[in-house]
PDB file of C-alpha atoms in Angstrom:
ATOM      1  CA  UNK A 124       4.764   5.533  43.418  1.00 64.00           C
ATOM      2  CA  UNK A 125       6.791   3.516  40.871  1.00 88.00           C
ATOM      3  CA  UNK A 126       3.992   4.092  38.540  1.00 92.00           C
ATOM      4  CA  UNK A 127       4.295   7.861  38.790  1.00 93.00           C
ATOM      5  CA  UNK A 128       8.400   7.680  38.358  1.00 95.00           C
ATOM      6  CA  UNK A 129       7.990   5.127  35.448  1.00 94.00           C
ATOM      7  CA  UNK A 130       5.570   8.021  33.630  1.00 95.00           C
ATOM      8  CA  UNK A 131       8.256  10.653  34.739  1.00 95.00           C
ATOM      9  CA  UNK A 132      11.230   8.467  33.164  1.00 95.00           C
ATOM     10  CA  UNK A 133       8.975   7.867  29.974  1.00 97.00           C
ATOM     11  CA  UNK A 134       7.897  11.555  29.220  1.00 97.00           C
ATOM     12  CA  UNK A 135      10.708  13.646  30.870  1.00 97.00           C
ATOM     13  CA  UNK A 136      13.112  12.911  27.994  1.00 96.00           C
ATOM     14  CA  UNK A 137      10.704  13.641  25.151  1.00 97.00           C
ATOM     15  CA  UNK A 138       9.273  16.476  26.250  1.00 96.00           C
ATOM     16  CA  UNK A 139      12.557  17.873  27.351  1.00 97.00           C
ATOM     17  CA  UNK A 140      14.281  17.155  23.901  1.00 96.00           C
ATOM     18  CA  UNK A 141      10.728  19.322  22.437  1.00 96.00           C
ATOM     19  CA  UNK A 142      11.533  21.937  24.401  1.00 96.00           C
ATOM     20  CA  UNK A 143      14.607  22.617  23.840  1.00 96.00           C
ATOM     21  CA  UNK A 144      13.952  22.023  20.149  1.00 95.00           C
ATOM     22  CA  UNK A 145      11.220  24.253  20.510  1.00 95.00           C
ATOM     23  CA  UNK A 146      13.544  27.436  22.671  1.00 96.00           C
ATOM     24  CA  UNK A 147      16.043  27.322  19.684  1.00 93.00           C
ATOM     25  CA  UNK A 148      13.508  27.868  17.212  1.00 94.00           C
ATOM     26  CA  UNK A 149      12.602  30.813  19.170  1.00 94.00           C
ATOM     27  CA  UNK A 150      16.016  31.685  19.424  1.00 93.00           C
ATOM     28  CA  UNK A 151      17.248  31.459  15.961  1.00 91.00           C
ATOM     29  CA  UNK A 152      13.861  31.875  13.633  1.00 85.00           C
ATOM     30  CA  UNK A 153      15.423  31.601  10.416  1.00 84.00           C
ATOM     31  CA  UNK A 154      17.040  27.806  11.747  1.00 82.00           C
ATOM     32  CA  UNK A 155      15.838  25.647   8.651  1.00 79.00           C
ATOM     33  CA  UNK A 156      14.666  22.448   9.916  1.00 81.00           C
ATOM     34  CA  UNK A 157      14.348  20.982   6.265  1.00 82.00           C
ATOM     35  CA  UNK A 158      17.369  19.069   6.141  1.00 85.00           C
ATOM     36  CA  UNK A 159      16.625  17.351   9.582  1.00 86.00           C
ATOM     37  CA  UNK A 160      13.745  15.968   8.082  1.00 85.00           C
ATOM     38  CA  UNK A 161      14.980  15.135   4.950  1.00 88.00           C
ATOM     39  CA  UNK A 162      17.731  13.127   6.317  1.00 91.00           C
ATOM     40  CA  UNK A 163      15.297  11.934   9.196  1.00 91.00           C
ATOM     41  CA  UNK A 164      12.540  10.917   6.032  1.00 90.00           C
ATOM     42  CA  UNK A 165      15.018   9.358   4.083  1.00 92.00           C
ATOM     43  CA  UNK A 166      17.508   7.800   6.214  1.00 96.00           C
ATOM     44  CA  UNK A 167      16.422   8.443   9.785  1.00 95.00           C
ATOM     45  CA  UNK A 168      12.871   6.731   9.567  1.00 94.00           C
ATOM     46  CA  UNK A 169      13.759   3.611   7.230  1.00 95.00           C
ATOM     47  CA  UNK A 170      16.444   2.927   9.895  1.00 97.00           C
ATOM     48  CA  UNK A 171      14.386   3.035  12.842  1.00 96.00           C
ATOM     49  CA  UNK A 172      11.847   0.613  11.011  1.00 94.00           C
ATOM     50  CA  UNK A 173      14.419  -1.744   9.885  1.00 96.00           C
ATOM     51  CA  UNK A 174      15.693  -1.674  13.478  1.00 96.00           C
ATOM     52  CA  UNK A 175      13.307  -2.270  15.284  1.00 94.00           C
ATOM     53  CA  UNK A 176      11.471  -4.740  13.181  1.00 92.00           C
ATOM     54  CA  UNK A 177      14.466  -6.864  12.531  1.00 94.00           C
ATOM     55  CA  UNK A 178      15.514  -7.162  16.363  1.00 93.00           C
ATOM     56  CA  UNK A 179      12.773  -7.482  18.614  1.00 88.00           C
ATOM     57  CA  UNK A 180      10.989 -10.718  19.627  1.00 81.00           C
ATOM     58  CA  UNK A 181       7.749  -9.439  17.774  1.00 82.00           C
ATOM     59  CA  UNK A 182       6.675 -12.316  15.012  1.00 87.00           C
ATOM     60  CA  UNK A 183       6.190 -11.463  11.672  1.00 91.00           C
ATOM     61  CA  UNK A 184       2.029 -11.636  11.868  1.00 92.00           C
ATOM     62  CA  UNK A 185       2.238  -9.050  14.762  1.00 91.00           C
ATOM     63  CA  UNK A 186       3.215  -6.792  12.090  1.00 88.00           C
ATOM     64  CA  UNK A 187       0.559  -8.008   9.452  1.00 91.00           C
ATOM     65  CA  UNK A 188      -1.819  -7.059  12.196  1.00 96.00           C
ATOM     66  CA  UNK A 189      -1.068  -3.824  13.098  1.00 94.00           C
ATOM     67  CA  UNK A 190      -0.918  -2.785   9.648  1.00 90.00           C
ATOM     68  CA  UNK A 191      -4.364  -4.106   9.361  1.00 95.00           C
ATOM     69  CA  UNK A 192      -5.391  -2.114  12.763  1.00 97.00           C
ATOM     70  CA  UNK A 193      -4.249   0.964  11.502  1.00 96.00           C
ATOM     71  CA  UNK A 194      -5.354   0.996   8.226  1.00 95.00           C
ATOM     72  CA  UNK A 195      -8.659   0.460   9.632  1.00 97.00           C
ATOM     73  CA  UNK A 196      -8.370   3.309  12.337  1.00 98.00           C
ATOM     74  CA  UNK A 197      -7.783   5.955   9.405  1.00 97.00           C
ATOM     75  CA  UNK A 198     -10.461   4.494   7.649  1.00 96.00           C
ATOM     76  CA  UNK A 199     -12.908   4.866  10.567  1.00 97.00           C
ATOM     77  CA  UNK A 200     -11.360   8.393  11.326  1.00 97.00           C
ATOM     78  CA  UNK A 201     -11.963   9.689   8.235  1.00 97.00           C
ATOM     79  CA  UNK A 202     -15.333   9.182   7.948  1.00 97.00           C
ATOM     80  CA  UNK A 203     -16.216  10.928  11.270  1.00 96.00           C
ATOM     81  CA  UNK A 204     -14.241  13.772  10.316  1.00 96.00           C
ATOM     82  CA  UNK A 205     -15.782  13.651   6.806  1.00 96.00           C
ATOM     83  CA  UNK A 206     -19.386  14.158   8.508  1.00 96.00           C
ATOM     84  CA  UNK A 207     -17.235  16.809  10.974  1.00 94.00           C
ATOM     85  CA  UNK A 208     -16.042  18.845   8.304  1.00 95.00           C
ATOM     86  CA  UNK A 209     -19.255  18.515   6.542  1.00 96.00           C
ATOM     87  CA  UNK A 210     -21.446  19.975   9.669  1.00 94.00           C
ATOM     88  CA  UNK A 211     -18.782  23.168   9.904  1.00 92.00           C
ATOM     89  CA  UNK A 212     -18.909  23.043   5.955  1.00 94.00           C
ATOM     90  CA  UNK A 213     -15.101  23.098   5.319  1.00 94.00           C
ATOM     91  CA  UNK A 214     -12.523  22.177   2.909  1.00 93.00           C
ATOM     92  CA  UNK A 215     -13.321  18.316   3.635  1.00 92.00           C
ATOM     93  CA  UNK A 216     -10.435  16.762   1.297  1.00 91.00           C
ATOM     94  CA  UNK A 217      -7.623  19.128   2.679  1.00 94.00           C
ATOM     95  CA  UNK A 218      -8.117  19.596   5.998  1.00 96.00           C
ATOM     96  CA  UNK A 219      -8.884  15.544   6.747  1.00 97.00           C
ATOM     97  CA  UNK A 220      -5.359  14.697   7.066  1.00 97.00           C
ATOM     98  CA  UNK A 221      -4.290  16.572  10.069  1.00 97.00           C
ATOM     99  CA  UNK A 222      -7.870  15.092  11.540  1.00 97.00           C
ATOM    100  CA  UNK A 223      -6.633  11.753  11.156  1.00 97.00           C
ATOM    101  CA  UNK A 224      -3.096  11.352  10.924  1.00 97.00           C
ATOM    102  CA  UNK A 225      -1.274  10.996  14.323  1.00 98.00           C
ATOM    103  CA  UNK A 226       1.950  12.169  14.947  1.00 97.00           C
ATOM    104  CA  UNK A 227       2.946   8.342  15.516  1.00 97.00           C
ATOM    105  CA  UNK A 228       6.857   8.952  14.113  1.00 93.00           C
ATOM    106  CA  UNK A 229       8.145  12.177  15.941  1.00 91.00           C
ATOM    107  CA  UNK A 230       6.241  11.416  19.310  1.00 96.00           C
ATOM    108  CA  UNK A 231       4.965   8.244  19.331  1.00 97.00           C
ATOM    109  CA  UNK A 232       7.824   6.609  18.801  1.00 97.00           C
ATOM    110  CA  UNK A 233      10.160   7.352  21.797  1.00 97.00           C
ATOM    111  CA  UNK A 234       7.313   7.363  23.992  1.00 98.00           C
ATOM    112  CA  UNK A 235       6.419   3.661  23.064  1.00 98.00           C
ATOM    113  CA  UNK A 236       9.981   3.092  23.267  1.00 97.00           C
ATOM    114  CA  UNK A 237      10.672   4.470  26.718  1.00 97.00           C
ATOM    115  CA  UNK A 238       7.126   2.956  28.009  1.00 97.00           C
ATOM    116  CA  UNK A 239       7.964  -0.354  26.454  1.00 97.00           C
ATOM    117  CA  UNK A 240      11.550  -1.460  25.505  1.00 96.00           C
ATOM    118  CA  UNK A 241      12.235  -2.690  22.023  1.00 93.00           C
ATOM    119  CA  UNK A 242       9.434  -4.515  21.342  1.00 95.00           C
ATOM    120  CA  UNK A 243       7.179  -1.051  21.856  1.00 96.00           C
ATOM    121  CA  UNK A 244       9.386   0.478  19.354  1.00 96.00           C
ATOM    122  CA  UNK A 245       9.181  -2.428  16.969  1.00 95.00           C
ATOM    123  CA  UNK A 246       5.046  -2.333  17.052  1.00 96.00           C
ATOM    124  CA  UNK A 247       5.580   1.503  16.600  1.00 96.00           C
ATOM    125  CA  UNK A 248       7.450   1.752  14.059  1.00 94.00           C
ATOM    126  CA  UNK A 249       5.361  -0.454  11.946  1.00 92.00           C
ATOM    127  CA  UNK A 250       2.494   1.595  12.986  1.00 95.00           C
ATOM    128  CA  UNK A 251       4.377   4.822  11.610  1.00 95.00           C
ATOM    129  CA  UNK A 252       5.311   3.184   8.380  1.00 91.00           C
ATOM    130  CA  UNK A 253       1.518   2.460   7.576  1.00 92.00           C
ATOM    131  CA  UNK A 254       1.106   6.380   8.892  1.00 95.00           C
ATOM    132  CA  UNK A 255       3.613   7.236   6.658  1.00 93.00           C
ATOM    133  CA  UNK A 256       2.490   5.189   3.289  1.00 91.00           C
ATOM    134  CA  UNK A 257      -0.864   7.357   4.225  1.00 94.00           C
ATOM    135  CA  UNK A 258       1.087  10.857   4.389  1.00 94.00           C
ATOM    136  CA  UNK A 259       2.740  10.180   0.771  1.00 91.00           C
ATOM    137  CA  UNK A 260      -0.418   8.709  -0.814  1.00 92.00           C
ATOM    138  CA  UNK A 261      -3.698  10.140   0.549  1.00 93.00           C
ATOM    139  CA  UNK A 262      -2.783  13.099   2.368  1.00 94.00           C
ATOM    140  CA  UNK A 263      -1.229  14.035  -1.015  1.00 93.00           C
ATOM    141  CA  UNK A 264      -3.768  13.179  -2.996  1.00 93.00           C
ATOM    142  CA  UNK A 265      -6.430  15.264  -0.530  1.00 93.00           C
ATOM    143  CA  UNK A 266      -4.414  18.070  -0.705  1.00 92.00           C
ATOM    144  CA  UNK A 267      -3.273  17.916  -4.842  1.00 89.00           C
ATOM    145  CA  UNK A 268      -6.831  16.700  -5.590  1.00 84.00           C
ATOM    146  CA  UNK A 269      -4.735  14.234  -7.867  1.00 84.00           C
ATOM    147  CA  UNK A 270      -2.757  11.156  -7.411  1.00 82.00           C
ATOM    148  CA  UNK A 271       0.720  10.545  -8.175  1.00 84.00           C
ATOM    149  CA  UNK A 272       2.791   6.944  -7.450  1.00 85.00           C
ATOM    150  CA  UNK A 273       6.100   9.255  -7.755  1.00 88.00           C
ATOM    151  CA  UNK A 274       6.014   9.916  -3.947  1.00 89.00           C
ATOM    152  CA  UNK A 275       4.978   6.478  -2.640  1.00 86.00           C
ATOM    153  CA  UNK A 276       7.956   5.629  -5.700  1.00 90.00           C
ATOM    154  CA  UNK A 277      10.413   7.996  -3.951  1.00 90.00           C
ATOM    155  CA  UNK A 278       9.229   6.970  -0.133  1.00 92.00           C
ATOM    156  CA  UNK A 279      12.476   5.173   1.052  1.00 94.00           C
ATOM    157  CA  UNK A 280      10.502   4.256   4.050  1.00 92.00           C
ATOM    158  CA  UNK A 281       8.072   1.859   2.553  1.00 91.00           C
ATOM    159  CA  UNK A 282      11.083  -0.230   1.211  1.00 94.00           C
ATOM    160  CA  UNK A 283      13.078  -0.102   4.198  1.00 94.00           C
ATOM    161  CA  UNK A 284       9.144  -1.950   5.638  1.00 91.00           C
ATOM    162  CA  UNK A 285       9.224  -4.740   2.923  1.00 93.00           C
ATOM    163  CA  UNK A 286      12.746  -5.509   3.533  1.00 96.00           C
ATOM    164  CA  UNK A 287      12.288  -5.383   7.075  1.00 94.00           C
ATOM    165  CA  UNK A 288       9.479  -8.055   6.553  1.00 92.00           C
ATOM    166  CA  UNK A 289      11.720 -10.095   4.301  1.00 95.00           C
ATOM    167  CA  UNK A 290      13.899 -10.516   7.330  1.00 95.00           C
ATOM    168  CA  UNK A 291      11.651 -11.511   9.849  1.00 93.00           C
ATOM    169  CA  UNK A 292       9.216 -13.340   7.748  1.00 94.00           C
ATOM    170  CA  UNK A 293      11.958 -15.739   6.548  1.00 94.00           C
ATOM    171  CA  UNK A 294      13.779 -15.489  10.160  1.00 92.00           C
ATOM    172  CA  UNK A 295      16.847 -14.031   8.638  1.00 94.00           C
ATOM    173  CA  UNK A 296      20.181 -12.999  11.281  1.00 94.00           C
ATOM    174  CA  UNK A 297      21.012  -9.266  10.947  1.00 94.00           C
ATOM    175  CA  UNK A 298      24.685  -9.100  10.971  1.00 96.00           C
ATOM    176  CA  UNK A 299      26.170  -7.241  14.048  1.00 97.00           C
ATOM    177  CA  UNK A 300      27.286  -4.667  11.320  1.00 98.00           C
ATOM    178  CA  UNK A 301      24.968  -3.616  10.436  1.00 97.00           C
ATOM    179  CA  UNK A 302      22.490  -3.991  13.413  1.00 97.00           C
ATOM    180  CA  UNK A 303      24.982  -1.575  15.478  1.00 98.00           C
ATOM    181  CA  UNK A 304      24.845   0.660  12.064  1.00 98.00           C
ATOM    182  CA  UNK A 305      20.895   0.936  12.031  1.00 98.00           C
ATOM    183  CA  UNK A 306      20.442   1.290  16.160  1.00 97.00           C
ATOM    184  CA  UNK A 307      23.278   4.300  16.101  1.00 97.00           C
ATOM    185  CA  UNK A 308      21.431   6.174  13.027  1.00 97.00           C
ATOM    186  CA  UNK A 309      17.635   4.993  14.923  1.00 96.00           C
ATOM    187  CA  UNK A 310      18.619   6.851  17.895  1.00 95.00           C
ATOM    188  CA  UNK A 311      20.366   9.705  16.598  1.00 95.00           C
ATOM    189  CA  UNK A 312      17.069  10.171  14.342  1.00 95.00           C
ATOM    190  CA  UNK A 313      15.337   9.739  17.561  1.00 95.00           C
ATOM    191  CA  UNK A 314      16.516  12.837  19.153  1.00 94.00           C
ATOM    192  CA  UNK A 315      16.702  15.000  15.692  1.00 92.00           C
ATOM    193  CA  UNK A 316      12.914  14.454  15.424  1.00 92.00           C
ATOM    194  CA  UNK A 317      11.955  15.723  18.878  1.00 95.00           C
ATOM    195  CA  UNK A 318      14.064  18.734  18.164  1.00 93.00           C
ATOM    196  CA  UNK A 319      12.706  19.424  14.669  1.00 92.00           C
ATOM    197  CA  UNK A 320       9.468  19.287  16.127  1.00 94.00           C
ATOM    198  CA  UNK A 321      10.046  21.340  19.105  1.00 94.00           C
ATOM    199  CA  UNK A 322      11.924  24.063  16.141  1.00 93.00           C
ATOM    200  CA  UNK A 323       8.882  23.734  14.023  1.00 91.00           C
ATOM    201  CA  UNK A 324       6.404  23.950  16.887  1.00 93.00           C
ATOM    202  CA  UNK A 325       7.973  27.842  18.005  1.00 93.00           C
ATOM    203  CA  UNK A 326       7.345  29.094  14.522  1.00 89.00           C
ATOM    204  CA  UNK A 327       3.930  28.230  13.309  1.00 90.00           C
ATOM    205  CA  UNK A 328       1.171  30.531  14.155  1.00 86.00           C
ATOM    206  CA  UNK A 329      -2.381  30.048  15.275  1.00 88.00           C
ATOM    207  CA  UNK A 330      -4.790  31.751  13.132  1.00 85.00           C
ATOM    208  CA  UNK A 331      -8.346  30.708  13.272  1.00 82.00           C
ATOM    209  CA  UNK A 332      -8.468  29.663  16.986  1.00 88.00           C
ATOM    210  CA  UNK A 333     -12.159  28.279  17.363  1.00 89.00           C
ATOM    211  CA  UNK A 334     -12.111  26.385  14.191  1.00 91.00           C
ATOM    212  CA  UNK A 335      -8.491  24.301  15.375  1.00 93.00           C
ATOM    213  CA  UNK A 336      -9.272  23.952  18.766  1.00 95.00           C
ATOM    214  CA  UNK A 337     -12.692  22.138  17.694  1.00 95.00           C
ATOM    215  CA  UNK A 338     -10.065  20.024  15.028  1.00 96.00           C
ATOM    216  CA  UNK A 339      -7.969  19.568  18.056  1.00 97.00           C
ATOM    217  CA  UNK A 340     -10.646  18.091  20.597  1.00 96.00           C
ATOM    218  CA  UNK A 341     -11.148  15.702  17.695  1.00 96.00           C
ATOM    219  CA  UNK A 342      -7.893  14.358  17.123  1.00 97.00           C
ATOM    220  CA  UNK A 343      -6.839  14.313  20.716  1.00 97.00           C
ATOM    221  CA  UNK A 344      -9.556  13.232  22.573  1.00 97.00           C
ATOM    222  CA  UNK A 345     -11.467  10.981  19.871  1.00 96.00           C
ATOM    223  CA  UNK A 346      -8.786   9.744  18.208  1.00 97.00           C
ATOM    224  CA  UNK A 347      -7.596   7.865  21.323  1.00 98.00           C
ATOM    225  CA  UNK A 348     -11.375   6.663  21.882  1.00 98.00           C
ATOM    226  CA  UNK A 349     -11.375   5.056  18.896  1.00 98.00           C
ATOM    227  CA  UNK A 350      -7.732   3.861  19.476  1.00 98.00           C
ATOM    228  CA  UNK A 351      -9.128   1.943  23.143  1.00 98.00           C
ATOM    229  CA  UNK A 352     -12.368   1.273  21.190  1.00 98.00           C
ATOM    230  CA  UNK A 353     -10.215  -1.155  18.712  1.00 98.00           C
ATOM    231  CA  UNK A 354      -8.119  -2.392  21.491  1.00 98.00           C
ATOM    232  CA  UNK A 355     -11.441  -3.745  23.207  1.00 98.00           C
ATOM    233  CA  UNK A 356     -12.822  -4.742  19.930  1.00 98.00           C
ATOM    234  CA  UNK A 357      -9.585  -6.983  18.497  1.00 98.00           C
ATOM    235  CA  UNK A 358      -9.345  -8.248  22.211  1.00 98.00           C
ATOM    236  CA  UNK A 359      -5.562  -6.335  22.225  1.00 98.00           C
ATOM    237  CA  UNK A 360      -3.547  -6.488  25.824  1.00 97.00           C
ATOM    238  CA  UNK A 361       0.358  -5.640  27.206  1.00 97.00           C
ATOM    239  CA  UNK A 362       2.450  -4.082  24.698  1.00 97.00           C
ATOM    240  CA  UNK A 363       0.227  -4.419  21.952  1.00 97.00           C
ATOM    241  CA  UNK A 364      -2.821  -2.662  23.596  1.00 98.00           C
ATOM    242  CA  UNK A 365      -0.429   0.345  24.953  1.00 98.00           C
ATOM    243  CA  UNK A 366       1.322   1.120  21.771  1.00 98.00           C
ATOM    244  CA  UNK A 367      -2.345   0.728  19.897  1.00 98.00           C
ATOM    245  CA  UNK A 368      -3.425   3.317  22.332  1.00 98.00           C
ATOM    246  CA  UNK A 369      -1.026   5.668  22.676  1.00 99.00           C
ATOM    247  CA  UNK A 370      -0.047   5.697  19.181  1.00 98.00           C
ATOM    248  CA  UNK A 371      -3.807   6.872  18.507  1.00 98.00           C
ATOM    249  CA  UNK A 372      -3.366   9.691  21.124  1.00 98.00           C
ATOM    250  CA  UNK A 373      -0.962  11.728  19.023  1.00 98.00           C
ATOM    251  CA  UNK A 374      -1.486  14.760  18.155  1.00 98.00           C
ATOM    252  CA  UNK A 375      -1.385  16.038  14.245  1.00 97.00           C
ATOM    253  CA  UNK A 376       0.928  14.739  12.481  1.00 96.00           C
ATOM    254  CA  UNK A 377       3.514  18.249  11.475  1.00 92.00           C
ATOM    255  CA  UNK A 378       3.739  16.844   8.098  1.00 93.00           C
ATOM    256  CA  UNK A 379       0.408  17.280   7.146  1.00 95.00           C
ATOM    257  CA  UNK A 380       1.681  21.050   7.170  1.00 93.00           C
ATOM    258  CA  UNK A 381       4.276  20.544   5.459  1.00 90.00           C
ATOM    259  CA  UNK A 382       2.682  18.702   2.238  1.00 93.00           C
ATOM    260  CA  UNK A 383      -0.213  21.599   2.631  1.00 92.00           C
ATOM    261  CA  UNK A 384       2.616  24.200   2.193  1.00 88.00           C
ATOM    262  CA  UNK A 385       3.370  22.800  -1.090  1.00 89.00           C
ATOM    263  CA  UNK A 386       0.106  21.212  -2.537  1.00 90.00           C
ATOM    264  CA  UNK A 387      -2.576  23.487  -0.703  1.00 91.00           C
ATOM    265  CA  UNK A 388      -3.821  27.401  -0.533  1.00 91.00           C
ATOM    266  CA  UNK A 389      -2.454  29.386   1.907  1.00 89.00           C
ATOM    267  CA  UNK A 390      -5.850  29.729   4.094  1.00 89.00           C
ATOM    268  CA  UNK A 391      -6.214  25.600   4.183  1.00 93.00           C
ATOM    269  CA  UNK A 392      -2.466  25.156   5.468  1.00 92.00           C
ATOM    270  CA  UNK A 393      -2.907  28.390   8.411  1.00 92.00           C
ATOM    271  CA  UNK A 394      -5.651  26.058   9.228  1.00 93.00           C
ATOM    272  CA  UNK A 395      -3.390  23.057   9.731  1.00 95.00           C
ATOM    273  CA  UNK A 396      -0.660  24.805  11.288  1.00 94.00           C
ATOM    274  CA  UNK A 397      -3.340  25.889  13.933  1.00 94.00           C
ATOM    275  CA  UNK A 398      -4.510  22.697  14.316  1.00 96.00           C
ATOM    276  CA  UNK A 399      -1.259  21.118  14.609  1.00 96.00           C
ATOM    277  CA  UNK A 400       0.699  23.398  16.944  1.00 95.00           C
ATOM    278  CA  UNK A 401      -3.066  23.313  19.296  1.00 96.00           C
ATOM    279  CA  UNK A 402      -3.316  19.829  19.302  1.00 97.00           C
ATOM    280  CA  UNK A 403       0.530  19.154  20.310  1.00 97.00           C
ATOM    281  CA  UNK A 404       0.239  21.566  23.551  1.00 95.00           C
ATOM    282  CA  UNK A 405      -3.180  20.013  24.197  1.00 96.00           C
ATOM    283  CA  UNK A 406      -1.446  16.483  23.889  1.00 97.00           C
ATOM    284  CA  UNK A 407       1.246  17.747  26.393  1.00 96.00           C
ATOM    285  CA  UNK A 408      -1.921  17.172  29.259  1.00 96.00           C
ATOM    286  CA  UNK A 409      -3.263  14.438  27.548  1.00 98.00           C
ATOM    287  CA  UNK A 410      -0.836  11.950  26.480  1.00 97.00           C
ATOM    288  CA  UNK A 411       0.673  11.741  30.007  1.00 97.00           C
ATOM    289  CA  UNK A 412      -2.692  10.596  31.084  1.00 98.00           C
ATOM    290  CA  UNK A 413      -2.860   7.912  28.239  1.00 98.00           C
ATOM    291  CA  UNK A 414       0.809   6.718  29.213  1.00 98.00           C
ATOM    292  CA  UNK A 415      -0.183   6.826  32.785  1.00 98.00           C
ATOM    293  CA  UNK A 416      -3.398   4.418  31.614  1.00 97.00           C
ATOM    294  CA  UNK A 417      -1.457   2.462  29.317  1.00 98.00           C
ATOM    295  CA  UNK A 418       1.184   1.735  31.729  1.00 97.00           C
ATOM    296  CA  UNK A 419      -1.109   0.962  34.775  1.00 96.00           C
ATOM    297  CA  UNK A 420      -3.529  -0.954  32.831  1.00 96.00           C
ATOM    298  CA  UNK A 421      -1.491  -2.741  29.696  1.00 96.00           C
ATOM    299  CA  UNK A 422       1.942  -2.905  31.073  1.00 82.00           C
TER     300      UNK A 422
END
């Protein structure tokens, strides 16, 4: 029974937060969610990450780990949705990213925070910034078919991760100041995420259904396969095993969309929107099975 209540206490507030997110987007269609995630992108995220990485108990070669693990899992991902996209003969350099790139920073980070305390949030976060360095570098690239260093350059986020390493590495005391600065703007960010997905999720459109629910299936049901696969591999367990897993249960990431809006034809991004608004509502059964696993099993 206290299993049961300690999944309600984790998911109740985030998929609460989504929903209402998701009824004023229905409400008010023309609501522009851009600057929420501007400001969440550039001083939302970095925040969280500094946060999180600078106060938990969670050593410096934690990090260096799960940077490693995840850099890996994307690299194993992509090629079995290379040879998917292949057998279905799509677009395989623009519609990879929504295949392999979890929605780790708008969902999987308050869930790993309400399933495990601060030092789930720290382990999260640093998963999201590798996620992140990923969105700005390769998902670009797929999508441009060229590479450019300006938005890695302009990603505040992957700054806010090597200062954030500076700290711990060298064991550095945050002062109070700004440690009560970074947790207010974390959790504030926190709740604007949930609702910006929840706003985003009421206005995109699924067009090709068969097509996105097969890219769905794969990123919701094989993505976390591979995610348990690595955590029985690198011998993972506790915190570190549940966050591993559950951050590889996430849906599609939204911002896959949103840099296929600006880089990609408009067929390729209905595609993604499909994918990513299926995959979400598919996750809402899923992921409260992988908590409920995580918890039981690596808690």
């Amino acid at each position: 029974m206290d299993l049961y209540l300690k999944l309600f206490e984790v998911l109740f507030p985030v998929f609460l937060v989504i929903g209402i997110g998701y009824w004023y987007g229905k409400k008010d269609p023309k609501f522009d969610t851009k600057f929420i995630t501007t400001l969440a992108g550039n001083i939302g995220l970095p925040c969280i990450i500094f946060y999180s990485l600078t106060t938990s108990n969670v050593d410096f070669s934690v990090f260096l780990r799960f940077l490693y693990y995840f850099f890996l899992y994307v690299g194993v991902f992509s090629i079995l949705g290379i040879l998917v996209l292949k057998i279905l003969n799509k677009d395989i350099y623009r519609l990879l990213p929504p295949l392999i790139l979890p929605n780790t920073g708008n969902m999987g980070i308050p869930i790993c925070l309400f399933a495990y305390g601060k030092t789930g949030l720290a382990i999260a976060a640093a998963i999201t910034s590798v996620i992140v360095v990923f969105h700005f570098s390769l998902n670009i690239l797929l999508a441009s078919r060229k590479f450019s260093f300006k938005p890695l350059i302009n990603c505040v986020s992957i700054y806010a991760l090597i200062i954030s390493l500076f700290f711990v590495y060298f064991k550095i005391p945050i002062p109070n100041f700004i440690e009560n600065a970074t947790f207010l703007i974390s959790y504030s960010t926190i709740f604007l995420v949930l609702m910006s997905l929840g706003v985003a999720l009421s206005n995109l459109k699924i067009i090709s259904f068969k097509e996105s629910l097969i890219f769905s299936f794969i990123r919701i049901i094989i993505g976390p396969l591979i995610g348990f696969g690595f955590v029985k591999f690198f011998n993972l367990s506790g915190v570190e095993a549940g966050v591993m897993f559950i951050q590889t249960s996430m849906p599609s990431a939204v911002l896959t969309y949103l840099i296929g809006q600006m880089y990609s034809p408009k067929s390729i991004t209905d595609n993604i929107a499909s994918t990513v608004v299926l995959s979400t509502f598919f996750s809402f059964i899923t992921v409260p099975m992988v908590v409920f696993f995580s918890l039981k099993y690596f808690g």
